[in-house]
mmCIF file of C-alpha atoms in Angstrom:
data_model
loop_
_atom_site.group_PDB
_atom_site.id
_atom_site.type_symbol
_atom_site.label_atom_id
_atom_site.label_comp_id
_atom_site.label_asym_id
_atom_site.label_seq_id
_atom_site.Cartn_x
_atom_site.Cartn_y
_atom_site.Cartn_z
ATOM 1 C CA MET A 215 8.808 -6.944 5.840
ATOM 2 C CA PRO A 216 7.591 -10.097 4.083
ATOM 3 C CA MET A 217 4.443 -9.816 1.975
ATOM 4 C CA ARG A 218 2.406 -12.169 4.122
ATOM 5 C CA SER A 219 3.226 -10.181 7.210
ATOM 6 C CA ILE A 220 2.146 -6.943 5.491
ATOM 7 C CA TRP A 221 -1.292 -8.393 4.703
ATOM 8 C CA ARG A 222 -1.705 -9.824 8.171
ATOM 9 C CA THR A 223 -0.996 -6.456 9.767
ATOM 10 C CA LEU A 224 -3.192 -4.337 7.469
ATOM 11 C CA ASP A 225 -6.758 -4.197 8.723
ATOM 12 C CA ARG A 226 -9.446 -4.415 6.037
ATOM 13 C CA GLY A 227 -10.458 -0.767 6.209
ATOM 14 C CA LEU A 228 -6.908 0.457 5.649
ATOM 15 C CA ALA A 229 -6.374 -2.116 2.863
ATOM 16 C CA ARG A 230 -9.499 -0.826 1.103
ATOM 17 C CA ASP A 231 -8.413 2.799 1.489
ATOM 18 C CA ILE A 232 -5.011 2.007 0.053
ATOM 19 C CA GLY A 233 -6.590 0.015 -2.800
ATOM 20 C CA LEU A 234 -8.735 3.012 -3.698
ATOM 21 C CA VAL A 235 -5.736 5.294 -3.901
ATOM 22 C CA CYS A 236 -3.863 2.702 -6.014
ATOM 23 C CA LEU A 237 -6.812 2.548 -8.416
ATOM 24 C CA ALA A 238 -6.948 6.373 -8.710
ATOM 25 C CA ASP A 239 -3.193 6.417 -9.313
ATOM 26 C CA GLY A 240 -3.669 3.850 -12.065
ATOM 27 C CA VAL A 241 -6.213 6.076 -13.816
ATOM 28 C CA VAL A 242 -3.837 9.047 -13.627
ATOM 29 C CA GLY A 243 -1.156 6.742 -15.048
ATOM 30 C CA VAL A 244 -3.401 6.029 -18.025
ATOM 31 C CA SER A 245 -3.766 9.769 -18.633
ATOM 32 C CA TYR A 246 -0.012 10.302 -18.263
ATOM 33 C CA GLY A 247 0.791 7.536 -20.832
ATOM 34 C CA ALA A 248 -1.824 8.904 -23.223
ATOM 35 C CA ILE A 249 -0.654 12.524 -22.860
ATOM 36 C CA SER A 250 2.996 11.517 -23.510
ATOM 37 C CA VAL A 251 2.311 9.491 -26.619
ATOM 38 C CA GLY A 252 -0.247 12.042 -27.798
ATOM 39 C CA GLY A 253 2.401 14.735 -27.400
ATOM 40 C CA GLY A 254 4.618 12.899 -29.901
ATOM 41 C CA LEU A 255 6.969 10.990 -27.587
ATOM 42 C CA PRO A 256 7.833 7.399 -28.354
ATOM 43 C CA LEU A 257 6.072 4.858 -26.158
ATOM 44 C CA TRP A 258 9.208 3.814 -24.298
ATOM 45 C CA VAL A 259 9.747 7.256 -22.819
ATOM 46 C CA PRO A 260 6.729 7.373 -20.448
ATOM 47 C CA ILE A 261 7.149 3.664 -19.602
ATOM 48 C CA VAL A 262 10.874 3.843 -18.761
ATOM 49 C CA LEU A 263 10.338 7.059 -16.729
ATOM 50 C CA SER A 264 7.569 5.371 -14.788
ATOM 51 C CA ILE A 265 9.714 2.442 -13.815
ATOM 52 C CA VAL A 266 13.033 4.101 -13.109
ATOM 53 C CA VAL A 267 11.875 7.505 -11.813
ATOM 54 C CA PHE A 268 8.473 6.558 -10.408
ATOM 55 C CA ALA A 269 7.420 10.021 -9.256
ATOM 56 C CA GLY A 270 4.242 11.244 -10.940
ATOM 57 C CA ALA A 271 4.572 15.043 -10.727
ATOM 58 C CA SER A 272 8.108 15.009 -12.021
ATOM 59 C CA GLN A 273 7.114 12.644 -14.869
ATOM 60 C CA PHE A 274 4.256 14.879 -15.994
ATOM 61 C CA LEU A 275 6.619 17.842 -15.923
ATOM 62 C CA PHE A 276 9.342 15.963 -17.816
ATOM 63 C CA VAL A 277 7.150 14.752 -20.699
ATOM 64 C CA GLY A 278 5.371 18.138 -20.779
ATOM 65 C CA ILE A 279 8.569 20.035 -21.308
ATOM 66 C CA VAL A 280 10.058 17.589 -23.850
ATOM 67 C CA ALA A 281 6.797 17.192 -25.792
ATOM 68 C CA ALA A 282 6.564 21.006 -26.052
ATOM 69 C CA GLY A 283 9.993 21.002 -27.708
ATOM 70 C CA GLY A 284 11.963 21.903 -24.606
ATOM 71 C CA SER A 285 15.421 20.545 -23.826
ATOM 72 C CA PRO A 286 15.563 17.141 -22.083
ATOM 73 C CA ILE A 287 18.163 18.685 -19.745
ATOM 74 C CA ALA A 288 15.744 21.437 -18.687
ATOM 75 C CA ALA A 289 13.109 18.723 -18.168
ATOM 76 C CA MET A 290 15.556 16.771 -16.037
ATOM 77 C CA VAL A 291 16.416 19.741 -13.844
ATOM 78 C CA ALA A 292 12.718 20.588 -13.382
ATOM 79 C CA GLY A 293 12.029 16.974 -12.444
ATOM 80 C CA LEU A 294 14.856 16.858 -9.910
ATOM 81 C CA LEU A 295 13.605 20.093 -8.298
ATOM 82 C CA VAL A 296 10.103 18.691 -7.890
ATOM 83 C CA ASN A 297 11.500 15.521 -6.289
ATOM 84 C CA THR A 298 13.653 17.259 -3.642
ATOM 85 C CA ARG A 299 10.909 16.778 -1.045
ATOM 86 C CA HIS A 300 11.786 13.067 -0.969
ATOM 87 C CA ILE A 301 14.885 13.936 1.081
ATOM 88 C CA ALA A 302 12.711 15.076 3.962
ATOM 89 C CA PHE A 303 10.282 12.191 3.457
ATOM 90 C CA GLY A 304 13.204 9.709 3.639
ATOM 91 C CA LEU A 305 14.419 11.210 6.889
ATOM 92 C CA ALA A 306 10.926 10.945 8.383
ATOM 93 C CA VAL A 307 10.134 7.357 7.285
ATOM 94 C CA SER A 308 13.492 5.596 7.416
ATOM 95 C CA ASP A 309 12.477 3.496 10.417
ATOM 96 C CA VAL A 310 9.235 2.656 8.610
ATOM 97 C CA ILE A 311 11.156 1.395 5.562
ATOM 98 C CA GLY A 312 13.383 -0.837 7.663
ATOM 99 C CA GLY A 313 17.089 -1.612 7.502
ATOM 100 C CA GLY A 314 19.420 -3.713 5.350
ATOM 101 C CA TRP A 315 18.447 -4.601 1.792
ATOM 102 C CA ARG A 316 14.886 -3.282 2.330
ATOM 103 C CA ARG A 317 16.218 0.301 2.145
ATOM 104 C CA TRP A 318 16.830 -0.146 -1.606
ATOM 105 C CA PRO A 319 13.386 -1.151 -2.892
ATOM 106 C CA GLY A 320 11.743 0.718 0.033
ATOM 107 C CA SER A 321 13.331 3.989 -0.998
ATOM 108 C CA HIS A 322 12.331 3.571 -4.610
ATOM 109 C CA LEU A 323 8.693 2.978 -3.584
ATOM 110 C CA MET A 324 8.505 6.318 -1.721
ATOM 111 C CA THR A 325 5.558 8.512 -2.841
ATOM 112 C CA ASP A 326 3.475 11.293 -1.305
ATOM 113 C CA GLU A 327 0.614 8.850 -0.857
ATOM 114 C CA ASN A 328 2.324 5.987 0.964
ATOM 115 C CA VAL A 329 4.315 8.370 3.129
ATOM 116 C CA ALA A 330 1.026 10.048 4.153
ATOM 117 C CA PHE A 331 -0.550 6.647 4.786
ATOM 118 C CA ALA A 332 2.359 5.646 6.985
ATOM 119 C CA MET A 333 2.344 8.913 8.966
ATOM 120 C CA GLY A 334 -1.389 8.405 9.574
ATOM 121 C CA GLN A 335 -0.865 5.143 11.538
ATOM 122 C CA ASP A 336 -0.111 4.942 15.228
ATOM 123 C CA GLU A 337 2.155 1.912 15.600
ATOM 124 C CA LEU A 338 5.399 1.187 13.794
ATOM 125 C CA LYS A 339 4.109 -2.213 12.605
ATOM 126 C CA GLN A 340 1.063 -0.605 11.002
ATOM 127 C CA ARG A 341 3.090 2.247 9.597
ATOM 128 C CA ARG A 342 5.363 -0.303 7.948
ATOM 129 C CA ALA A 343 2.490 -2.314 6.502
ATOM 130 C CA ALA A 344 0.760 0.813 5.182
ATOM 131 C CA TYR A 345 3.979 2.158 3.632
ATOM 132 C CA TRP A 346 4.915 -1.092 1.858
ATOM 133 C CA ALA A 347 1.416 -2.081 0.782
ATOM 134 C CA GLY A 348 0.840 1.463 -0.530
ATOM 135 C CA GLY A 349 4.218 1.616 -2.284
ATOM 136 C CA ILE A 350 3.935 -1.801 -3.991
ATOM 137 C CA GLY A 351 0.264 -1.265 -4.901
ATOM 138 C CA ILE A 352 0.854 2.184 -6.399
ATOM 139 C CA PHE A 353 3.963 1.005 -8.275
ATOM 140 C CA VAL A 354 2.003 -1.849 -9.900
ATOM 141 C CA CYS A 355 -1.136 0.173 -10.709
ATOM 142 C CA TRP A 356 0.739 3.261 -11.907
ATOM 143 C CA ASN A 357 2.956 1.246 -14.307
ATOM 144 C CA ILE A 358 0.085 -0.824 -15.671
ATOM 145 C CA GLY A 359 -1.904 2.373 -16.151
ATOM 146 C CA VAL A 360 0.963 4.044 -18.035
ATOM 147 C CA VAL A 361 1.325 1.095 -20.433
ATOM 148 C CA ILE A 362 -2.436 1.038 -21.091
ATOM 149 C CA GLY A 363 -2.550 4.789 -21.645
ATOM 150 C CA GLY A 364 0.498 4.732 -23.902
ATOM 151 C CA LEU A 365 -0.898 1.961 -26.046
ATOM 152 C CA ALA A 366 -4.471 3.231 -26.159
ATOM 153 C CA GLY A 367 -3.451 6.800 -26.931
ATOM 154 C CA SER A 368 -6.208 9.349 -26.564
ATOM 155 C CA VAL A 369 -8.686 7.326 -24.409
ATOM 156 C CA ILE A 370 -8.258 9.350 -21.229
ATOM 157 C CA THR A 371 -6.103 12.405 -21.518
ATOM 158 C CA ASP A 372 -7.957 14.735 -19.178
ATOM 159 C CA THR A 373 -8.603 13.217 -15.717
ATOM 160 C CA ASP A 374 -9.852 16.659 -14.581
ATOM 161 C CA VAL A 375 -13.209 15.595 -16.050
ATOM 162 C CA PHE A 376 -13.511 12.970 -13.347
ATOM 163 C CA GLY A 377 -12.282 15.428 -10.677
ATOM 164 C CA LEU A 378 -9.193 13.364 -9.926
ATOM 165 C CA ASP A 379 -7.165 16.572 -9.605
ATOM 166 C CA ALA A 380 -9.341 17.339 -6.562
ATOM 167 C CA ALA A 381 -9.194 13.768 -5.259
ATOM 168 C CA PHE A 382 -5.437 13.690 -4.699
ATOM 169 C CA PRO A 383 -5.091 16.801 -2.512
ATOM 170 C CA ALA A 384 -8.153 15.489 -0.572
ATOM 171 C CA VAL A 385 -6.437 12.102 -0.076
ATOM 172 C CA LEU A 386 -3.339 13.770 1.370
ATOM 173 C CA LEU A 387 -5.425 16.189 3.461
ATOM 174 C CA ALA A 388 -7.476 13.380 5.002
ATOM 175 C CA LEU A 389 -4.206 11.572 5.889
ATOM 176 C CA VAL A 390 -2.430 14.555 7.455
ATOM 177 C CA LEU A 391 -5.411 15.901 9.397
ATOM 178 C CA PRO A 392 -4.825 13.743 12.528
ATOM 179 C CA ALA A 393 -1.257 15.017 12.773
ATOM 180 C CA LEU A 394 -2.526 18.625 12.378
ATOM 181 C CA ARG A 395 -4.486 18.263 15.649
ATOM 182 C CA ASP A 396 -1.188 18.866 17.373
ATOM 183 C CA ARG A 397 -1.017 22.653 17.806
ATOM 184 C CA SER A 398 2.697 23.061 17.196
ATOM 185 C CA THR A 399 2.628 20.991 13.993
ATOM 186 C CA ARG A 400 -0.460 22.875 12.831
ATOM 187 C CA THR A 401 1.202 26.278 13.292
ATOM 188 C CA ALA A 402 4.306 25.144 11.388
ATOM 189 C CA ALA A 403 2.171 23.664 8.574
ATOM 190 C CA PHE A 404 0.048 26.833 8.342
ATOM 191 C CA VAL A 405 3.122 29.099 8.057
ATOM 192 C CA GLY A 406 4.522 26.650 5.491
ATOM 193 C CA VAL A 407 1.359 26.779 3.413
ATOM 194 C CA VAL A 408 1.366 30.594 3.367
ATOM 195 C CA ILE A 409 5.028 30.671 2.268
ATOM 196 C CA ALA A 410 4.434 28.034 -0.436
ATOM 197 C CA LEU A 411 1.376 29.853 -1.865
ATOM 198 C CA ILE A 412 3.158 33.243 -1.910
ATOM 199 C CA ALA A 413 6.160 31.678 -3.663
ATOM 200 C CA THR A 414 4.237 29.672 -6.295
ATOM 201 C CA PRO A 415 3.825 32.463 -8.890
ATOM 202 C CA PHE A 416 7.551 33.302 -8.829
ATOM 203 C CA LEU A 417 9.461 30.056 -8.420
ATOM 204 C CA PRO A 418 9.772 26.852 -10.490
ATOM 205 C CA SER A 419 7.545 23.931 -9.344
ATOM 206 C CA GLY A 420 8.940 22.038 -6.391
ATOM 207 C CA LEU A 421 10.701 24.934 -4.759
ATOM 208 C CA PRO A 422 7.612 26.563 -3.148
ATOM 209 C CA VAL A 423 6.737 23.315 -1.365
ATOM 210 C CA LEU A 424 10.344 22.970 -0.222
ATOM 211 C CA LEU A 425 10.330 26.553 1.125
ATOM 212 C CA ALA A 426 7.359 25.561 3.320
ATOM 213 C CA LEU A 427 9.874 23.834 5.565
ATOM 214 C CA ALA A 428 10.692 27.318 6.928
ATOM 215 C CA GLY A 429 7.444 26.906 8.846
ATOM 216 C CA LEU A 430 9.359 24.498 11.063
ATOM 217 C CA LEU A 431 10.902 27.581 12.728
ATOM 218 C CA PHE A 432 7.559 27.757 14.572
ATOM 219 C CA TYR A 433 7.664 24.084 15.595
ATOM 220 C CA ARG A 434 8.395 23.220 19.194
ATOM 221 C CA ALA A 435 9.074 19.580 19.871
ATOM 222 C CA GLY A 436 7.915 18.528 23.310
ATOM 223 C CA LYS A 437 5.261 16.256 24.545
ATOM 224 C CA PRO A 438 4.505 13.328 22.280
ATOM 225 C CA ALA A 439 2.194 14.614 19.525
ATOM 226 C CA LEU A 440 -0.607 12.212 20.367
ATOM 227 C CA GLU A 441 -0.877 13.296 24.038
ATOM 228 C CA ASP A 442 -1.116 16.911 23.024
ATOM 229 C CA ALA A 443 -3.989 16.150 20.697
ATOM 230 C CA HIS A 444 -6.029 14.635 23.517
ATOM 231 C CA HIS A 445 -5.662 17.714 25.718
ATOM 232 C CA GLU A 446 -7.279 20.091 23.237
ATOM 233 C CA MET B 100 12.966 17.122 -31.065
ATOM 234 C CA ASN B 101 13.578 13.407 -30.358
ATOM 235 C CA ASN B 102 17.337 13.301 -29.627
ATOM 236 C CA THR B 103 17.327 9.769 -28.188
ATOM 237 C CA PRO B 104 20.765 9.650 -26.544
ATOM 238 C CA LEU B 105 20.222 13.010 -24.829
ATOM 239 C CA LEU B 106 16.743 11.883 -23.729
ATOM 240 C CA LEU B 107 18.233 8.700 -22.263
ATOM 241 C CA VAL B 108 20.902 10.662 -20.373
ATOM 242 C CA ALA B 109 18.267 13.064 -19.010
ATOM 243 C CA ILE B 110 16.024 10.156 -17.915
ATOM 244 C CA GLY B 111 19.022 8.354 -16.360
ATOM 245 C CA VAL B 112 20.222 11.372 -14.367
ATOM 246 C CA LEU B 113 16.623 12.106 -13.204
ATOM 247 C CA ALA B 114 16.265 8.487 -12.082
ATOM 248 C CA VAL B 115 19.599 8.321 -10.257
ATOM 249 C CA GLY B 116 19.059 11.764 -8.727
ATOM 250 C CA THR B 117 15.555 10.954 -7.563
ATOM 251 C CA PHE B 118 16.622 7.606 -6.055
ATOM 252 C CA SER B 119 19.562 9.280 -4.260
ATOM 253 C CA MET B 120 17.242 11.831 -2.669
ATOM 254 C CA ARG B 121 14.882 9.061 -1.574
ATOM 255 C CA PHE B 122 17.763 6.941 -0.291
ATOM 256 C CA ALA B 123 19.575 9.744 1.573
ATOM 257 C CA GLY B 124 17.280 9.677 4.609
ATOM 258 C CA PRO B 125 17.379 5.902 5.293
ATOM 259 C CA ALA B 126 21.130 5.814 4.520
ATOM 260 C CA LEU B 127 21.893 8.700 6.929
ATOM 261 C CA ARG B 128 19.710 7.548 9.731
ATOM 262 C CA SER B 129 21.127 4.036 9.748
ATOM 263 C CA ARG B 130 24.493 5.553 10.693
ATOM 264 C CA PHE B 131 23.470 7.904 13.471
ATOM 265 C CA GLU B 132 21.268 7.539 16.514
ATOM 266 C CA VAL B 133 18.624 10.255 16.100
ATOM 267 C CA PRO B 134 17.429 11.792 19.386
ATOM 268 C CA GLU B 135 13.705 11.692 20.154
ATOM 269 C CA ARG B 136 13.225 15.471 19.679
ATOM 270 C CA ALA B 137 14.928 15.370 16.264
ATOM 271 C CA GLN B 138 12.678 12.454 15.277
ATOM 272 C CA GLN B 139 9.612 14.578 16.172
ATOM 273 C CA LEU B 140 10.999 17.464 14.105
ATOM 274 C CA LEU B 141 11.547 15.157 11.096
ATOM 275 C CA ALA B 142 7.996 13.802 11.381
ATOM 276 C CA ALA B 143 6.709 17.389 11.575
ATOM 277 C CA ALA B 144 8.747 18.249 8.493
ATOM 278 C CA ALA B 145 7.010 15.505 6.507
ATOM 279 C CA ILE B 146 3.618 16.801 7.631
ATOM 280 C CA VAL B 147 4.539 20.428 6.773
ATOM 281 C CA LEU B 148 5.623 19.308 3.243
ATOM 282 C CA LEU B 149 2.501 17.230 2.670
ATOM 283 C CA THR B 150 0.272 20.072 3.889
ATOM 284 C CA ALA B 151 2.042 22.528 1.580
ATOM 285 C CA LEU B 152 1.570 20.007 -1.189
ATOM 286 C CA VAL B 153 -2.179 19.848 -0.443
ATOM 287 C CA ALA B 154 -2.440 23.630 -0.569
ATOM 288 C CA THR B 155 -0.447 24.164 -3.738
ATOM 289 C CA SER B 156 -2.023 21.279 -5.625
ATOM 290 C CA ALA B 157 -5.530 22.295 -4.500
ATOM 291 C CA LEU B 158 -5.274 26.045 -5.088
ATOM 292 C CA THR B 159 -2.669 26.579 -7.821
ATOM 293 C CA ASP B 160 -2.037 25.262 -11.331
ATOM 294 C CA GLY B 161 1.384 26.039 -12.742
ATOM 295 C CA HIS B 162 2.121 29.583 -11.606
ATOM 296 C CA GLY B 163 -1.498 30.750 -11.384
ATOM 297 C CA PRO B 164 -4.714 29.999 -9.505
ATOM 298 C CA ALA B 165 -6.493 26.650 -10.059
ATOM 299 C CA GLY B 166 -10.003 27.929 -10.771
ATOM 300 C CA VAL B 167 -13.036 27.073 -8.656
ATOM 301 C CA ALA B 168 -14.006 23.442 -9.182
ATOM 302 C CA ARG B 169 -10.803 21.852 -7.811
ATOM 303 C CA PRO B 170 -10.523 23.926 -4.605
ATOM 304 C CA ALA B 171 -14.264 23.376 -4.018
ATOM 305 C CA GLY B 172 -13.821 19.609 -4.373
ATOM 306 C CA VAL B 173 -10.846 19.572 -1.988
ATOM 307 C CA LEU B 174 -12.822 21.755 0.505
ATOM 308 C CA VAL B 175 -15.724 19.300 0.496
ATOM 309 C CA GLY B 176 -13.299 16.371 0.984
ATOM 310 C CA GLY B 177 -11.549 18.258 3.746
ATOM 311 C CA ILE B 178 -14.722 19.029 5.644
ATOM 312 C CA LEU B 179 -15.794 15.424 5.397
ATOM 313 C CA ALA B 180 -12.397 14.253 6.603
ATOM 314 C CA TRP B 181 -12.595 16.770 9.483
ATOM 315 C CA ARG B 182 -15.995 15.257 10.448
ATOM 316 C CA LYS B 183 -14.303 11.869 10.421
ATOM 317 C CA ALA B 184 -16.196 10.563 7.425
ATOM 318 C CA PRO B 185 -14.918 7.299 5.896
ATOM 319 C CA PHE B 186 -11.859 7.796 3.645
ATOM 320 C CA VAL B 187 -13.655 6.419 0.581
ATOM 321 C CA LEU B 188 -16.386 9.010 0.958
ATOM 322 C CA VAL B 189 -13.833 11.804 1.302
ATOM 323 C CA VAL B 190 -12.108 10.852 -1.935
ATOM 324 C CA VAL B 191 -15.231 10.216 -3.968
ATOM 325 C CA ALA B 192 -16.994 13.366 -2.726
ATOM 326 C CA ALA B 193 -13.944 15.535 -3.595
ATOM 327 C CA ALA B 194 -13.758 14.096 -7.112
ATOM 328 C CA ALA B 195 -17.531 14.155 -7.645
ATOM 329 C CA THR B 196 -17.835 17.792 -6.500
ATOM 330 C CA ALA B 197 -15.111 18.956 -8.905
ATOM 331 C CA ALA B 198 -16.480 16.867 -11.756
ATOM 332 C CA ALA B 199 -20.049 18.082 -11.208
ATOM 333 C CA LEU B 200 -19.016 21.719 -11.066
ATOM 334 C CA ARG B 201 -17.073 21.304 -14.367
ATOM 335 C CA LEU B 202 -20.094 19.651 -15.946
ATOM 336 C CA LEU B 203 -22.032 22.772 -15.035
ATOM 337 C CA GLY B 204 -19.399 24.893 -16.707
ATOM 338 C CA VAL B 205 -17.554 26.130 -13.610
ATOM 339 C CA PRO B 206 -13.788 26.286 -14.391
#
């Protein structure tokens, strides 16, 4: 999808919402850069990770383990585990990403946020615009934030003070709520949540969320999800 | 601690592995025609994962509970979203609630 077409398709409200999430991601990027360098890692580590891995949770985990003196191999395995959910995301949004060469940059730009933005739109054209605008915006803001944080050091190391740790679950929740109006999806998601929460104390990060997929045993595909929602 | 070659290998494998997982879906689905019902199931899978991510990131921190301020913030954001409040308000209210509670000394 060409850039101009993305902007023409996005309505102003959605563009503003995406912009807000990009900005928040940038601030978290600042904290990630600062934490990494503050933890004793050379500046290139958080920056290279952000460009070539580009998956926030796995990056925090990676630098956390290495900065604490853990093995880079252990950090790598932990990071890979956390990122396994992208397999399911990719299966769900492949038509949104588009075919041909777009699959390459489009796959790399896949994050929780832009997947959720895409799932929240009704038509394919809008899904596509939301996915790409979100992906590109987050990539740019996140990487700029990481460089600033890495260079500035201890400016912002704790974004919890601003409540950003509550903002991100709220962002995803707001975006998935419309889909949860479908009863079958809601049941599957609820079972998944229970499984993930029970598993969290015992399993390494990433696995509990993946186990939530077992909730799909309670999913019954049938009528188009939107129609179902209107009947309730 | 800073064994640079090992660090580079670890970052490289994490990058290639992560990209492969992201690319697997689009690569697979371009080869097969996916029936409508399977497409619905895949969409539901993404929603189930995102919902589980909401729950674990809102309620847990590492292997333990996340305290009070964060879940309270997410709850306020969630109620506003449920009442169809503007997205910006949902996000700002969630962050502000958690930040205010922490300012008051709530963990």
